[in-house]
Coordinates of C-alpha atoms in Angstrom, one line a residue:
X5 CA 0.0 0.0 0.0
X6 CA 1.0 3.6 -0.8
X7 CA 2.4 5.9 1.8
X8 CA 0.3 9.0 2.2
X9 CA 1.1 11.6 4.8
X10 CA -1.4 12.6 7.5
X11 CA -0.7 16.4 7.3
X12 CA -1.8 17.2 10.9
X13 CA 1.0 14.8 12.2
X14 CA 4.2 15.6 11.3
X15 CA 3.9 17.3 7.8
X16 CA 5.9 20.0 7.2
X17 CA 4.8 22.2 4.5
X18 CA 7.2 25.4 3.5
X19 CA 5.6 28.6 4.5
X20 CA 7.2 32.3 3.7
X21 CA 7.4 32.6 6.8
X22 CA 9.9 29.7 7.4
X23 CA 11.7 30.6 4.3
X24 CA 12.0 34.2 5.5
X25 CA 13.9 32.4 8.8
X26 CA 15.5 29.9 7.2
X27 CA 17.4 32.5 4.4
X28 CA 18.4 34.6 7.6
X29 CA 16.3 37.6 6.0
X30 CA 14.6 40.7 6.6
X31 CA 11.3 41.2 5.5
X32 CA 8.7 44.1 5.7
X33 CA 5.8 40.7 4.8
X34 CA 2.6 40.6 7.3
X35 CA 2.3 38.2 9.8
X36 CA -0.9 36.6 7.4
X37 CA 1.5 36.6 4.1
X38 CA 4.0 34.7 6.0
X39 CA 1.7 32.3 7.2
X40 CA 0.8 31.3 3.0
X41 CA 2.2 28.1 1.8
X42 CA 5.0 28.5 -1.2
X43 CA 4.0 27.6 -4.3
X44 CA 7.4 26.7 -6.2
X45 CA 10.8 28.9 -5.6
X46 CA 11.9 29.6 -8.8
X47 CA 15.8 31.2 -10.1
X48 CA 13.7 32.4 -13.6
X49 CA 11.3 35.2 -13.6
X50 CA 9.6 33.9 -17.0
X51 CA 8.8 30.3 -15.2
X52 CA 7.1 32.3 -12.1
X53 CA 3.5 31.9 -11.4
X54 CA 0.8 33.2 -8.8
X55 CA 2.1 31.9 -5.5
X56 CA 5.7 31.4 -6.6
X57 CA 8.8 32.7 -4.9
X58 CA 11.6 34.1 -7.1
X59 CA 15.3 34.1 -6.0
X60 CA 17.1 37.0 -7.9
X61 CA 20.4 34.9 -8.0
X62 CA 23.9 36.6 -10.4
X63 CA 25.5 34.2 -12.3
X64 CA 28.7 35.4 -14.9
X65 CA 25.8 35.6 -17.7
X66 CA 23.0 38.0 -15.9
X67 CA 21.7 39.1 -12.7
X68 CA 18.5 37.9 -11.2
X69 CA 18.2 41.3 -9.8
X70 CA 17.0 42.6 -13.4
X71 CA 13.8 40.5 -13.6
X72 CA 12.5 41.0 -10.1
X73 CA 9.6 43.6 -11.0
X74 CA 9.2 41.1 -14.2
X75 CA 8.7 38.2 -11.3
X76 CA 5.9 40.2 -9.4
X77 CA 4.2 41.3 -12.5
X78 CA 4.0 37.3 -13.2
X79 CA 2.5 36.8 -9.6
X80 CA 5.3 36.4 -7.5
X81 CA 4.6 36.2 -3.9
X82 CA 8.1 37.8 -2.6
X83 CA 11.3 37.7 -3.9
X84 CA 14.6 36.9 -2.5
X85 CA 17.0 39.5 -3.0
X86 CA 20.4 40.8 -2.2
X87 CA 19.7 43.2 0.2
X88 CA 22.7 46.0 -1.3
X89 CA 20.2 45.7 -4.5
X90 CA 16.4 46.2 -2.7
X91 CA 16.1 49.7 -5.0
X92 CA 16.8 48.1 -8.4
X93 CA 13.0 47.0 -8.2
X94 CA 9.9 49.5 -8.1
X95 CA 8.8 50.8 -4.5
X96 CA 5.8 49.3 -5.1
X97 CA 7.2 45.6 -4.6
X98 CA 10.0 46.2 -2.1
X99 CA 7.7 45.2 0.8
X100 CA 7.4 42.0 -0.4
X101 CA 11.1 41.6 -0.8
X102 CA 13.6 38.9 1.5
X103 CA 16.6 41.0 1.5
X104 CA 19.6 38.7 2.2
X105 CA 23.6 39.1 2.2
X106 CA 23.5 36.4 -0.5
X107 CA 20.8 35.2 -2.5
X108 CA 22.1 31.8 -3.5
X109 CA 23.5 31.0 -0.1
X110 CA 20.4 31.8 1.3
X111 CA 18.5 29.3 -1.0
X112 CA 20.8 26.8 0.1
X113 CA 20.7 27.4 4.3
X114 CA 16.8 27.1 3.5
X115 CA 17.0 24.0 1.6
X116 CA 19.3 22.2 4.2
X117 CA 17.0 23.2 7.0
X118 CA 13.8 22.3 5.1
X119 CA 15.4 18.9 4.2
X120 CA 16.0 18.5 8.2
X121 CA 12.7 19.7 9.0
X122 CA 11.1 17.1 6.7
X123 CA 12.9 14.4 7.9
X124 CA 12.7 11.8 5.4
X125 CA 14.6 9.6 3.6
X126 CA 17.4 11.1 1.0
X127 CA 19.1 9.0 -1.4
X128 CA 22.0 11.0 -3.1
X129 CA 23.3 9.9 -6.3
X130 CA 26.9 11.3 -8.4
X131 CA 29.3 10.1 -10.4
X132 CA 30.8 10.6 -14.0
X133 CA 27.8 9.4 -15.9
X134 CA 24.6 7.5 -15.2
X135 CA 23.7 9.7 -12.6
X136 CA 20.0 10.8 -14.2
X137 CA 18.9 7.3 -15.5
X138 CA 20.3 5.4 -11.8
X139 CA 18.1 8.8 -9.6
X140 CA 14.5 8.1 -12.7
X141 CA 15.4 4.2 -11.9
X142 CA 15.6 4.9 -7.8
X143 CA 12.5 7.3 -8.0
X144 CA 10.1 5.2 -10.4
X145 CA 10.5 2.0 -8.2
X146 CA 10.4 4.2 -4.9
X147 CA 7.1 5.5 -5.8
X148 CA 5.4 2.3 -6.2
X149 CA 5.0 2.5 -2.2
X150 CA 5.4 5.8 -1.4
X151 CA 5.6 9.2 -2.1
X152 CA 8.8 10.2 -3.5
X153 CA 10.1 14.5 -4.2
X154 CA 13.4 14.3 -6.5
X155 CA 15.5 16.6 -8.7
X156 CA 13.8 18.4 -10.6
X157 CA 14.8 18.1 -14.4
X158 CA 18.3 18.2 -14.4
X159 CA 18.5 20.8 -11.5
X160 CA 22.1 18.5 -10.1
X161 CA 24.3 21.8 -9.0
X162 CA 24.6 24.1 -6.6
X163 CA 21.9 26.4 -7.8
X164 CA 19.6 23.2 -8.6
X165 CA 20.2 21.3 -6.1
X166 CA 18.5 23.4 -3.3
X167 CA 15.9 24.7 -5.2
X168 CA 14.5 20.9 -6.0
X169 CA 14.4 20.4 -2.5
X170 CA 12.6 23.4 -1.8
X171 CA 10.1 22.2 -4.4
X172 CA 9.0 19.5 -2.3
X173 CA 5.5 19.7 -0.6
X174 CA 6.3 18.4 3.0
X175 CA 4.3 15.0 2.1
X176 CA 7.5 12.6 0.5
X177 CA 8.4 9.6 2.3
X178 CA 11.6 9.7 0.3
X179 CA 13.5 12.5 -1.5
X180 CA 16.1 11.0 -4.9
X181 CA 18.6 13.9 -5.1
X182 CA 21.5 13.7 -8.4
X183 CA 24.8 15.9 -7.2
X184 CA 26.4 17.1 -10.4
X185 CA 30.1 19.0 -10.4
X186 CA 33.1 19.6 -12.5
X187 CA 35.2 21.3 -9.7
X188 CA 36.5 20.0 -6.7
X189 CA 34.3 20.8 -3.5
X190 CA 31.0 21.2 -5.0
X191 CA 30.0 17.7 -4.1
X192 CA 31.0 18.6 -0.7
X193 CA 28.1 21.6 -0.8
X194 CA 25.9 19.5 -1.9
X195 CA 26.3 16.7 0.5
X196 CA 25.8 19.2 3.1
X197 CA 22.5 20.6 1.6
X198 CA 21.0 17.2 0.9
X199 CA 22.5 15.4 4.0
X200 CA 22.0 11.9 1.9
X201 CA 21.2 8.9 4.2
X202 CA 22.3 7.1 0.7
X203 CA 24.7 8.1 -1.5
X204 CA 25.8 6.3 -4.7
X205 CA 28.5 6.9 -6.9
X206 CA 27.5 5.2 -10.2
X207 CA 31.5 5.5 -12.0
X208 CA 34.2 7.8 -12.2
X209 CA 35.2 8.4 -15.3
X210 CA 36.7 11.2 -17.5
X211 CA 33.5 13.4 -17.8
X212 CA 35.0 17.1 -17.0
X213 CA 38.7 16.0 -15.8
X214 CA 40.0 19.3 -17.8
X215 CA 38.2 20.7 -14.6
X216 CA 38.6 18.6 -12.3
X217 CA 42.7 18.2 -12.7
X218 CA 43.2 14.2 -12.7
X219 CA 40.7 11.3 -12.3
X220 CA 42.2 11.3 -8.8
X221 CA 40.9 14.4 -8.1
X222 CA 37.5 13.4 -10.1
X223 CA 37.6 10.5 -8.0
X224 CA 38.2 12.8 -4.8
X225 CA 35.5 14.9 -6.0
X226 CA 32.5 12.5 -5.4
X227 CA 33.7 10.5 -2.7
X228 CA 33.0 14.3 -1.1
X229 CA 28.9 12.9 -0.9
X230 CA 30.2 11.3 2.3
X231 CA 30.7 14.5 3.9
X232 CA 27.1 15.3 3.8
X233 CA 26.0 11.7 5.2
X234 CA 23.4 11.1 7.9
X235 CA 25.0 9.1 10.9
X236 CA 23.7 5.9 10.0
X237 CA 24.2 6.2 6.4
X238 CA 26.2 4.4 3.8
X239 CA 27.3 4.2 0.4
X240 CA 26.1 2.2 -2.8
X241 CA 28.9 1.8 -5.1
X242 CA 30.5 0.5 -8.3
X243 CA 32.3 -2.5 -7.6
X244 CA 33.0 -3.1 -10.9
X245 CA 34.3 0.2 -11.0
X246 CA 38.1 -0.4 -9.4
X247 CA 38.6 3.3 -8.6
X248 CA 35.8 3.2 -6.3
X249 CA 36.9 0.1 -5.0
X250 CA 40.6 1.3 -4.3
X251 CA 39.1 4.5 -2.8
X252 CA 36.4 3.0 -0.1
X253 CA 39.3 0.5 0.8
X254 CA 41.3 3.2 1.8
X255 CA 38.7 4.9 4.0
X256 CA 38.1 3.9 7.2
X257 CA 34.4 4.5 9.2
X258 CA 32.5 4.7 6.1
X259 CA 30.0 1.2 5.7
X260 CA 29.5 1.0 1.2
X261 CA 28.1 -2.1 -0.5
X262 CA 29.3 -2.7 -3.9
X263 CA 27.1 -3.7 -6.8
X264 CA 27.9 -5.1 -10.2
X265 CA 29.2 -7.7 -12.1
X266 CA 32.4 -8.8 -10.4
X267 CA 32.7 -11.4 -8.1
X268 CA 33.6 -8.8 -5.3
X269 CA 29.8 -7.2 -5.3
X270 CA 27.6 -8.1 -2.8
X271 CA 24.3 -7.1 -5.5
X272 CA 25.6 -9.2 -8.5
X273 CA 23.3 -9.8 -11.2
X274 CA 23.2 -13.3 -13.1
X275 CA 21.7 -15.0 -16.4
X276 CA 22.0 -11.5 -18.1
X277 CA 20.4 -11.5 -21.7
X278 CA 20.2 -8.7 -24.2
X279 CA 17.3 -9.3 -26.9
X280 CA 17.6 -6.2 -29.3
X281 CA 14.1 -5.9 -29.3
X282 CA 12.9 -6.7 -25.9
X283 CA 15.6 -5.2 -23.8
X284 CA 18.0 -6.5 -21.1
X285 CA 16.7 -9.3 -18.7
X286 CA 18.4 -10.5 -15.3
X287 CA 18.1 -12.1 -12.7
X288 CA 19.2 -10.9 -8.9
X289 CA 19.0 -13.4 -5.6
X290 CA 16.2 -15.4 -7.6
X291 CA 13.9 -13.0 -9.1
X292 CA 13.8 -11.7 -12.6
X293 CA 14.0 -8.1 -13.6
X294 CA 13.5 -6.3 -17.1
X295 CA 14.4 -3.2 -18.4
X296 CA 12.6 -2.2 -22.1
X297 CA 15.9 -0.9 -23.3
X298 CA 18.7 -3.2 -25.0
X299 CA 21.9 -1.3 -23.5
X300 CA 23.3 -3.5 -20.9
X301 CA 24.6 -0.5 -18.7
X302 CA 21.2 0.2 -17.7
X303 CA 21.7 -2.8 -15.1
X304 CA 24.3 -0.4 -13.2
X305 CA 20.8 1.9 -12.7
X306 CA 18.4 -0.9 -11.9
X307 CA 20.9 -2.8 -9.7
X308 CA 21.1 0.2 -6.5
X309 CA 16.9 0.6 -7.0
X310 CA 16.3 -2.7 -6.5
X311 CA 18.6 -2.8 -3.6
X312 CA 16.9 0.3 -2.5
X313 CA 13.3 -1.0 -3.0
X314 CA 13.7 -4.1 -1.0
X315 CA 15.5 -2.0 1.7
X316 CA 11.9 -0.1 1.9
X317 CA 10.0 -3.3 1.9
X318 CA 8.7 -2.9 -1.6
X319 CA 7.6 -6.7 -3.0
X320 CA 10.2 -8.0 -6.1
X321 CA 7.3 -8.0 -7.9
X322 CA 6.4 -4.3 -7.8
X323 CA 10.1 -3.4 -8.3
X324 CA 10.2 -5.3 -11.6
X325 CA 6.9 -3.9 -12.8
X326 CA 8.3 -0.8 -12.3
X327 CA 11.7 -1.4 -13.9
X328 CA 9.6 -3.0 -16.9
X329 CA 8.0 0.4 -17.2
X330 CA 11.0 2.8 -17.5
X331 CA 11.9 4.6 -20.5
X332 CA 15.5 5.9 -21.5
X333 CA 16.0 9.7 -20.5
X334 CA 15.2 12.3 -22.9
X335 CA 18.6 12.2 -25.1
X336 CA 19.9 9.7 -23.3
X337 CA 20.2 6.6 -25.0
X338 CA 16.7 5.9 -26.6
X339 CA 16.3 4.2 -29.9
X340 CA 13.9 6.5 -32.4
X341 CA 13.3 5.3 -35.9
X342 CA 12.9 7.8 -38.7
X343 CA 12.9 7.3 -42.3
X344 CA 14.3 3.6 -42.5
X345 CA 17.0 4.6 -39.8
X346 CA 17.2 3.7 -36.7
X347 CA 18.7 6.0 -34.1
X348 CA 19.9 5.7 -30.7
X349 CA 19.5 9.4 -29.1
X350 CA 22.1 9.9 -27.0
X351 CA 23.3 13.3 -26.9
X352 CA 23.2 15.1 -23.5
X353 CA 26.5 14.4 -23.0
X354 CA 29.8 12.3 -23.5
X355 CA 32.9 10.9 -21.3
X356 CA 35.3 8.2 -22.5
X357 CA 33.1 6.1 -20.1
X358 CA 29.7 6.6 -21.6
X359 CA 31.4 6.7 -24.9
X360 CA 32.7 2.9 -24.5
X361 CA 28.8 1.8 -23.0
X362 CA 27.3 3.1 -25.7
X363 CA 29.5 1.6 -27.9
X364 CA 28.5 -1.7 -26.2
X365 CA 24.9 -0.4 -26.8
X366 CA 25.4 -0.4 -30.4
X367 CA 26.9 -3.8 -30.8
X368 CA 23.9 -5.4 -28.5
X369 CA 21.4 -4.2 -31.1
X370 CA 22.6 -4.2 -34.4
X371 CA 24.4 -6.1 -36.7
X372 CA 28.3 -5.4 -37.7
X373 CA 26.8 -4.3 -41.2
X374 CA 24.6 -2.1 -40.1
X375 CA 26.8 0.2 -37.3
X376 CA 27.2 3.4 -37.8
X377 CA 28.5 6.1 -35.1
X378 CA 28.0 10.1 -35.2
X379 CA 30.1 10.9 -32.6
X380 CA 30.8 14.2 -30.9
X381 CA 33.5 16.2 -29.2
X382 CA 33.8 14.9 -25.5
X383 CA 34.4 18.2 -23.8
X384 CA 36.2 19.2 -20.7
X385 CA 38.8 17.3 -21.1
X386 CA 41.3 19.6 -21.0
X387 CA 45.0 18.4 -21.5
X388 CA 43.8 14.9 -22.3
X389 CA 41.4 16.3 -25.2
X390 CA 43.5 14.8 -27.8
X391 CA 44.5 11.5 -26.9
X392 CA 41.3 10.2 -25.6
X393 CA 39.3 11.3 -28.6
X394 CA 42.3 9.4 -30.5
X395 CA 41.7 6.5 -28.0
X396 CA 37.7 6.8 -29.2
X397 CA 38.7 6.7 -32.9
X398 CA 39.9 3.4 -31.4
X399 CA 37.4 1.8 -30.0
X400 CA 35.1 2.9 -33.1
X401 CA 37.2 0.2 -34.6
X402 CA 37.2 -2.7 -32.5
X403 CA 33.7 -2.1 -32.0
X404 CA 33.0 -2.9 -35.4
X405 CA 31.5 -0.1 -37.3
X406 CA 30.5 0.0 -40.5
X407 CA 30.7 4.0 -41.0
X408 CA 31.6 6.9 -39.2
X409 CA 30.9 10.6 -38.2
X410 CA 33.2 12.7 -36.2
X411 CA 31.8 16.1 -35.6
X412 CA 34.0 19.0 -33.4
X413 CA 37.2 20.4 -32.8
X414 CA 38.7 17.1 -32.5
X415 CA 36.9 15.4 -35.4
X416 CA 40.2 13.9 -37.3
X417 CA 41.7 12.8 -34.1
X418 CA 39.2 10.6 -34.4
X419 CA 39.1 9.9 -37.7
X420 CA 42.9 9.5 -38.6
X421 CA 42.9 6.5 -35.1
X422 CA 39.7 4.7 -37.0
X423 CA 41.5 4.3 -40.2
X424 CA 44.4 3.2 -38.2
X425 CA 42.0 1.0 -36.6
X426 CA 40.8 -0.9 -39.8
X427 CA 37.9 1.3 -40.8
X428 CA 38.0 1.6 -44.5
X429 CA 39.1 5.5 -45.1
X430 CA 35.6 6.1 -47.5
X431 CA 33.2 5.3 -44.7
X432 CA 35.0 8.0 -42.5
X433 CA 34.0 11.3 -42.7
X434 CA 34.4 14.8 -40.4
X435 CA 32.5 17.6 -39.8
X436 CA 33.1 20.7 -38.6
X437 CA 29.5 20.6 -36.5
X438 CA 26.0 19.7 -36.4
X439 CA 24.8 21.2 -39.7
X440 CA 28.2 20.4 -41.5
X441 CA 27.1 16.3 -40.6
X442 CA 23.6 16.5 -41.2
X443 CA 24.5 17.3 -44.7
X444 CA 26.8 13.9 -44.7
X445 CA 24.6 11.8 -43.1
X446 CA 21.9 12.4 -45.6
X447 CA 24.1 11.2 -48.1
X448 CA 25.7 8.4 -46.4
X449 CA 22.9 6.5 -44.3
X450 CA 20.8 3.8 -45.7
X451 CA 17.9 2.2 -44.7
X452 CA 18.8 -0.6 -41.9
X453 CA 21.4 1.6 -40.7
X454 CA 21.5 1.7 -36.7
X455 CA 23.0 5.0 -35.6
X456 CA 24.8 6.1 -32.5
X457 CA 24.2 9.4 -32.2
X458 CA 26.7 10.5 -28.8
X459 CA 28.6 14.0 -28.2
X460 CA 28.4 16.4 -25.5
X461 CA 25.6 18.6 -25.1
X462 CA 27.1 21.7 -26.7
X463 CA 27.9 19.7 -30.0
X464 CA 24.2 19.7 -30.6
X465 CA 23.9 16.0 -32.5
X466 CA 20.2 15.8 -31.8
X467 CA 19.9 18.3 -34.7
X468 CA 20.6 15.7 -36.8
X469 CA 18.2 13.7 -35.6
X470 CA 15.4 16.2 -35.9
X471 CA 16.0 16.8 -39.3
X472 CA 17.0 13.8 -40.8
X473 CA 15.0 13.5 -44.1
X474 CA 12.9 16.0 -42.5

C-alpha cells in the first residue's frame, strides 16, 4: 500500500514565513503573508507563477536582480534579494522583498534546514555518468509504495540542487537527489545541503577532468557525498568500477556495498540476456527483472533501486513492474526510428566512459553491417582532449563499425585513429559541426542503418536527428 502523509501529524509544509527564517532575512511581509504556503521557488522570472517565490540569483551571464519587477508582474509572492540591490525594483514591490547578504546562499541554508525539517529519507546519487537514469530508476520503483520529491529536471548543482528540494510539498516519504560538479568541493556543498542517508556513486570516469585536474581528483570529488551523510548512512557503489573500489578500501568509518558484475559485489546480477528488441533481462538473488531498453549498462541503474526498493519493503514483484515500465531519458540513449534509420539518441553528454557503453549499446542491437557512429567532441577534457578522442577513434574500430561521423574540434583525431584501426578511409567522414554532418549523413545513411548518435551537449547532434530527411 502507498504511503500517504497525514498532514496534521508531522507534515511540514514550506511557509514564507519559514523561508524568510531559514534564508536569515529581513522582511517588511505581514504576519498573514507569512503564514501562506509556497508555491514553487523559482531562479527564472519567466517560469514564475501566482504563489511562486523568485530568488534574484547573479551568475557570470545575468543578474536575477533585473527580472524582479518582471517576477511580481507574473504573480510572485516575494522575492529573494540581495539586500545592497532592494532599490533596483519598483517601490511598489520592495515590501514583499527577502533581502539577504546572499541570494544563492540563502536558497541553500533554507533548503538544508527544510530537508531536516522534513525528515525523510534522502538517497543522493553522483558520479561521471549514469547519474540521471540510476536517480529516474531509484525514483520510479520508490514510488510504487510511497511518495517520493526528486530533482527536478536536471537541476544537479549548486543552484539546482536546493531549489529541487525546496520544491518538495512536506508529504514525500523519500526525496532521490542527483549531485552534479566539474570542480572540486562542490560535491561537498551538496552533500551538506541534501545530507544523503544514501549516497551512490554510479563511476568515475573522464566526464570534466579538464576541470577537475586528474581522475584522482574526479575520484576525490565524489567521494566528497560522504561529507554530507546522515550518521547511519552508507554508500552504494560500483564495484566493478576499481577506482571506487581502491578508494572505499582506503577509507576507514564509512560502511559502502558494492554492486555489479564482479565477483567482489555483494548485489551481482546473473543470467543477463540482451534481446535487441525486448531489452535487457536478469536475474538478482532469484527473481527476474527487465528493463525495455537493449543497452546493458542500464543494469548499473536498476541494480542500487532494486537494492533500494527491498531496503523499503517494496515486494520483487512491484520493483520489476516498475523497472519494466522505464523509458530511457530524454537524449539519453533511446532508440527513435525515422525514415528507415534507426537511431539511438544519446546526446546530453559524452565521457570516454559513456562513450565505451554506448559503444556496447550499439553492438547489443545491431548487426556489424549495419553500425554506424556520429560521434561528438567529448568536452572538458582539458589536457587529455586529444588523446582520448584518438583512443575513441579506437574503439570505433574494434567495436565494429561500418561508417563513421566525427563532428567537433577534434573530429580527425578521431578519424585519422579509425583508419588506423581498420575502418575503410571512404566510410569516415568529419565535420566541422551539427549542420556540416547533417548534410553527410543524408548522403551516407541507408535504410537498416542503426546509428549512435553521442557528443556532449554543446555539439548539438540531436539536430541531426530532428532533421533527418525532414
Amino acid at each position: 500500500m502507498k504511503h500517504t502523509c497525514n498532514c496534521t501529524s508531522g507534515c511540514k509544509h514550506l511557509t514564507l514565513g519559514s523561508l524568510i527564517d531559514w534564508c536569515g532575512g529581513k522582511s517588511e511581509l505581514s504576519e498573514p503573508q507569512r503564514k501562506k504556503r509556497i508555491a514553487t521557488v523559482w531562479n527564472d522570472s519567466r517560469k514564475v507563477t501566482s504563489g511562486d517565490v523568485f530568488v534574484a540569483i547573479r551568475t557570470d551571464r545575468d543578474d536575477g536582480h533585473s527580472y524582479i519587477d518582471a517576477a511580481f508582474k507574473a504573480g510572485a509572492t516575494a522575492a529573494i534579494v540581495d539586500k545592497k540591490r532592494s532599490d533596483i525594483c519598483s517601490s511598489a514591490n520592495r515590501k514583499k522583498l527577502i533581502l539577504v547578504s546572499d541570494p544563492l546562499k540563502a536558497v541553500q541554508r533554507a533548503a538544508a534546514r527544510y530537508r531536516k525539517e522534513m525528515g525523510i529519507l534522502i538517497v543522493g546519487v553522483t558520479g561521471s555518468s549514469g547519474k540521471t537514469t540510476t536517480r529516474s530508476f531509484i525514483a520510479s520503483v520508490l514510488k510504487q509504495a510511497v511518495s517520493v520529491g526528486e530533482t527536478f529536471g536536471n537541476w544537479n548543482n549548486h543552484i539546482g540542487v536546493p531549489l529541487s528540494l525546496l520544491r518538495f510539498t512536506g508529504e514525500e516519504w523519500a526525496g532521490v537527489i542527483e549531485m552534479g560538479a566539474n570542480h572540486v568541493h562542490e560535491i561537498h556543498d551538496l552533500s551538506k545541503i541534501a545530507q544523503p542517508d544514501i549516497g551512490i556513486i554510479t563511476n568515475i570516469g573522464y566526464a570534466h577532468v579538464g576541470l577537475f585536474g586528474s581522475l584522482a581528483h574526479t575520484t576525490k570529488a565524489k567521494f566528497e557525498i560522504v561529507d554530507g551523510l546522515s550518521r547511519q548512512g552508507f554508500l552504494l557503489l560500483n564495484g566493478d568500477d576499481h577506482r571506487l573500489v581502491k578508494e572505499i578500501r582506503e577509507r576507514e568509518g564509512i560502511r559502502a556495498v558494492l554492486y555489479g558484475h564482479s565477483a567482489r559485489c555483494q548485489i551481482r546480477p546473473q543470467q543477463v540476456k540482451v534481446d535487441a528488441t525486448t531489452g535487457v533481462s536478469f536475474t538478482l538473488d532469484g527473481s527476474r527483472f527487465e528493463l525495455p531498453m537493449p543497452g546493458r549498462h542500464f543494469i548499473y541503474s536498476a541494480l542500487p533501486a532494486i537494492y533500494i526498493g527491498r531496503r523499503c519493503r517494496i515486494p520483487d514483484e512491484h520493483i520489476a513492474q516498475a523497472l519494466a515500465a522505464q523509458k530511457p531519458v530524454t537524449m539519453r540513449g533511446g532508440v527513435e526510428k525515422k525514415q528507415g534509420v534507426s537511431f539511438i539518441v544519446d546526446c546530453y553528454n559524452a565521457n570516454p566512459s559513456s562513450m565505451k557503453s554506448a559503444l556496447v549499446y550499439l553492438g547489443d542491437i545491431a548487426k556489424p553491417s549495419s553500425r554506424v557512429a556520429i560521434v561528438g567532441d567529448m568536452l572538458e577534457l582539458g589536457k587529455y582532449s586529444r588523446r582520448l578522442h584518438q583512443n575513441l577513434g579506437k574503439d570505433l574500430a574494434r567495436a565494429g563499425i561500418k561508417k563513421v561521423i566525427a563532428v567537433g574540434e577534434y573530429s580527425s583525431d578521431i578519424a585519422t585513429a579509425a583508419k588506423q584501426g581498420g575502418i575503410a578511409s571512404r566510410n569516415i567522414f568529419t565535420a566541422a559541426d551539427s549542420h556540416q554532418a547533417i548534410s553527410i549523413a543524408e548522403k551516407v545513411l541507408c535504410d537498416g542503418d542503426v546509428v549512435l548518435l553521442k557528443g556532449s551537449r554543446g555539439i548539438h547532434l540531436e539536430t541531426i536527428f530532428e532533421q533527418f530527411r525532414a
